[in-house]
C-alpha cells in the first residue's frame, strides 16, 4: 500500500484534490490509479479558461493498457495545466502526488465540493475493500 498524503481529498474514481494556500485546487490521479494503468504514454489536458463541473471528464490519461478519463473533483475554472506532461507523461507514474499533478482550478464552490470527497482514511479503506 502506498503512502496517501494527509492533505488530499479523493474521489471514488481515484482523482485527488489539494487546496493550496491561495485557495486554488490542484488535481491529479492517485498513486493507486497510476499503478493500475501502468506506464503512461499520453496525457490530454484541458485548456486554461475551461470550466470544469464536478464529476465531468477534465483530462485523459493513456497507458499502454488503456485510456482513462480523469474526472474533476471540484467545479471551477482551469487556471493552469501541467504542460510538461505532454513531453513526459510518465511523471504521473513517478510522482503522482507531486510533479505529476494535472491541472489547477479556481474553484467555484470549494467548501461544498471538498465536503463531498473522501478523506485519506476513507480513501485507504476504499482501496482495501477493492482488494478484497
Tab-separated table of C-alpha atoms in Angstrom:
chain	number	residue	atom	x	y	z
A	1	UNK	CA	0.000	0.000	0.000
A	2	UNK	CA	1.424	3.335	-0.989
A	3	UNK	CA	1.543	6.311	1.322
A	4	UNK	CA	-1.502	8.579	0.966
A	5	UNK	CA	-0.756	12.252	1.741
A	6	UNK	CA	-2.910	13.614	4.553
A	7	UNK	CA	-3.607	16.957	2.864
A	8	UNK	CA	-5.543	15.451	-0.056
A	9	UNK	CA	-9.178	14.569	-0.660
A	10	UNK	CA	-10.194	11.865	-3.123
A	11	UNK	CA	-12.961	10.842	-5.485
A	12	UNK	CA	-14.022	7.198	-5.527
A	13	UNK	CA	-12.699	7.151	-9.107
A	14	UNK	CA	-9.136	7.849	-7.779
A	15	UNK	CA	-8.684	11.558	-8.536
A	16	UNK	CA	-7.195	13.722	-5.791
A	17	UNK	CA	-7.640	17.375	-4.884
A	18	UNK	CA	-5.340	19.569	-2.802
A	19	UNK	CA	-6.451	23.024	-1.617
A	20	UNK	CA	-3.474	25.370	-1.954
A	21	UNK	CA	-2.719	28.357	0.286
A	22	UNK	CA	-4.104	30.767	-2.326
A	23	UNK	CA	-7.473	28.946	-2.438
A	24	UNK	CA	-6.849	27.241	-5.778
A	25	UNK	CA	-7.167	23.456	-6.081
A	26	UNK	CA	-4.558	21.187	-7.655
A	27	UNK	CA	-5.925	17.972	-9.191
A	28	UNK	CA	-4.254	14.713	-10.154
A	29	UNK	CA	-4.769	10.954	-10.096
A	30	UNK	CA	-3.812	8.772	-7.168
A	31	UNK	CA	-0.728	6.621	-6.979
A	32	UNK	CA	-3.089	3.624	-6.881
A	33	UNK	CA	-4.705	4.713	-10.164
A	34	UNK	CA	-1.413	5.212	-11.987
A	35	UNK	CA	-0.336	1.775	-10.778
A	36	UNK	CA	-3.477	0.192	-12.226
A	37	UNK	CA	-2.996	1.997	-15.537
A	38	UNK	CA	0.650	1.071	-15.926
A	39	UNK	CA	3.160	3.089	-17.937
A	40	UNK	CA	1.516	6.289	-19.143
A	41	UNK	CA	2.297	7.281	-22.710
A	42	UNK	CA	-0.001	10.263	-23.311
A	43	UNK	CA	-1.950	12.880	-21.343
A	44	UNK	CA	-4.686	15.022	-22.891
A	45	UNK	CA	-5.048	18.225	-20.892
A	46	UNK	CA	-7.886	20.748	-20.777
A	47	UNK	CA	-7.317	24.330	-21.857
A	48	UNK	CA	-6.675	27.209	-19.476
A	49	UNK	CA	-10.004	29.020	-19.172
A	50	UNK	CA	-12.093	25.840	-19.466
A	51	UNK	CA	-14.858	25.446	-16.892
A	52	UNK	CA	-14.991	22.145	-15.037
A	53	UNK	CA	-18.044	20.536	-13.486
A	54	UNK	CA	-17.782	18.065	-10.608
A	55	UNK	CA	-17.630	14.525	-11.946
A	56	UNK	CA	-17.163	15.567	-15.569
A	57	UNK	CA	-14.122	14.500	-17.551
A	58	UNK	CA	-11.359	17.111	-17.415
A	59	UNK	CA	-8.391	15.203	-18.870
A	60	UNK	CA	-7.466	11.831	-20.351
A	61	UNK	CA	-4.510	9.676	-19.368
A	62	UNK	CA	-3.448	6.945	-21.746
A	63	UNK	CA	-1.256	3.985	-20.954
A	64	UNK	CA	-0.064	1.032	-22.963
A	65	UNK	CA	-3.094	-0.792	-21.487
A	66	UNK	CA	-5.963	1.702	-21.812
A	67	UNK	CA	-7.155	5.285	-21.956
A	68	UNK	CA	-8.918	6.605	-18.884
A	69	UNK	CA	-10.863	9.789	-18.214
A	70	UNK	CA	-9.810	11.985	-15.325
A	71	UNK	CA	-12.851	13.419	-13.566
A	72	UNK	CA	-12.986	16.806	-11.866
A	73	UNK	CA	-13.319	16.526	-8.062
A	74	UNK	CA	-14.244	20.225	-7.838
A	75	UNK	CA	-16.009	22.682	-10.126
A	76	UNK	CA	-14.223	25.787	-11.333
A	77	UNK	CA	-12.090	27.453	-13.969
A	78	UNK	CA	-8.854	25.898	-15.198
A	79	UNK	CA	-6.089	28.404	-14.447
A	80	UNK	CA	-3.038	26.192	-15.031
A	81	UNK	CA	-2.240	22.877	-16.727
A	82	UNK	CA	0.850	20.726	-16.263
A	83	UNK	CA	2.074	21.088	-19.847
A	84	UNK	CA	5.285	19.187	-19.027
A	85	UNK	CA	3.137	16.029	-19.041
A	86	UNK	CA	2.832	16.362	-22.825
A	87	UNK	CA	6.524	15.511	-23.140
A	88	UNK	CA	6.822	13.354	-20.017
A	89	UNK	CA	3.506	11.635	-19.168
A	90	UNK	CA	5.461	9.113	-17.093
A	91	UNK	CA	5.908	11.870	-14.480
A	92	UNK	CA	2.499	10.769	-13.159
A	93	UNK	CA	3.855	7.229	-12.699
A	94	UNK	CA	6.935	8.558	-10.925
A	95	UNK	CA	5.338	11.194	-8.665
A	96	UNK	CA	1.531	11.037	-8.721
A	97	UNK	CA	1.084	13.378	-5.742
A	98	UNK	CA	3.855	15.829	-6.641
A	99	UNK	CA	5.223	16.721	-10.072
A	100	UNK	CA	2.559	14.504	-11.683
A	101	UNK	CA	-0.282	16.932	-10.938
A	102	UNK	CA	-2.580	17.505	-13.919
A	103	UNK	CA	-4.479	20.758	-13.537
A	104	UNK	CA	-5.075	23.696	-11.170
A	105	UNK	CA	-8.530	25.251	-10.891
A	106	UNK	CA	-10.028	28.332	-9.294
A	107	UNK	CA	-12.946	26.606	-7.541
A	108	UNK	CA	-16.467	27.961	-7.773
A	109	UNK	CA	-17.927	26.015	-4.854
A	110	UNK	CA	-14.912	24.926	-2.803
A	111	UNK	CA	-16.455	24.174	0.579
A	112	UNK	CA	-19.299	22.008	-0.691
A	113	UNK	CA	-17.203	20.217	-3.330
A	114	UNK	CA	-14.469	19.309	-0.836
A	115	UNK	CA	-17.019	18.049	1.710
A	116	UNK	CA	-18.243	15.523	-0.866
A	117	UNK	CA	-14.785	13.959	-1.302
A	118	UNK	CA	-13.172	11.147	0.664
A	119	UNK	CA	-10.561	11.965	3.291
A	120	UNK	CA	-7.308	9.940	3.153
A	121	UNK	CA	-8.563	7.352	5.678
A	122	UNK	CA	-11.829	6.781	3.813
A	123	UNK	CA	-9.919	6.503	0.536
A	124	UNK	CA	-7.486	3.969	2.056
A	125	UNK	CA	-10.480	1.990	3.302
A	126	UNK	CA	-11.983	2.029	-0.208
A	127	UNK	CA	-8.701	0.703	-1.631
A	128	UNK	CA	-8.654	-2.074	0.980
A	129	UNK	CA	-12.208	-3.039	0.040
A	130	UNK	CA	-11.313	-3.093	-3.679
A	131	UNK	CA	-8.506	-5.533	-2.945
A	132	UNK	CA	-10.835	-7.958	-1.125
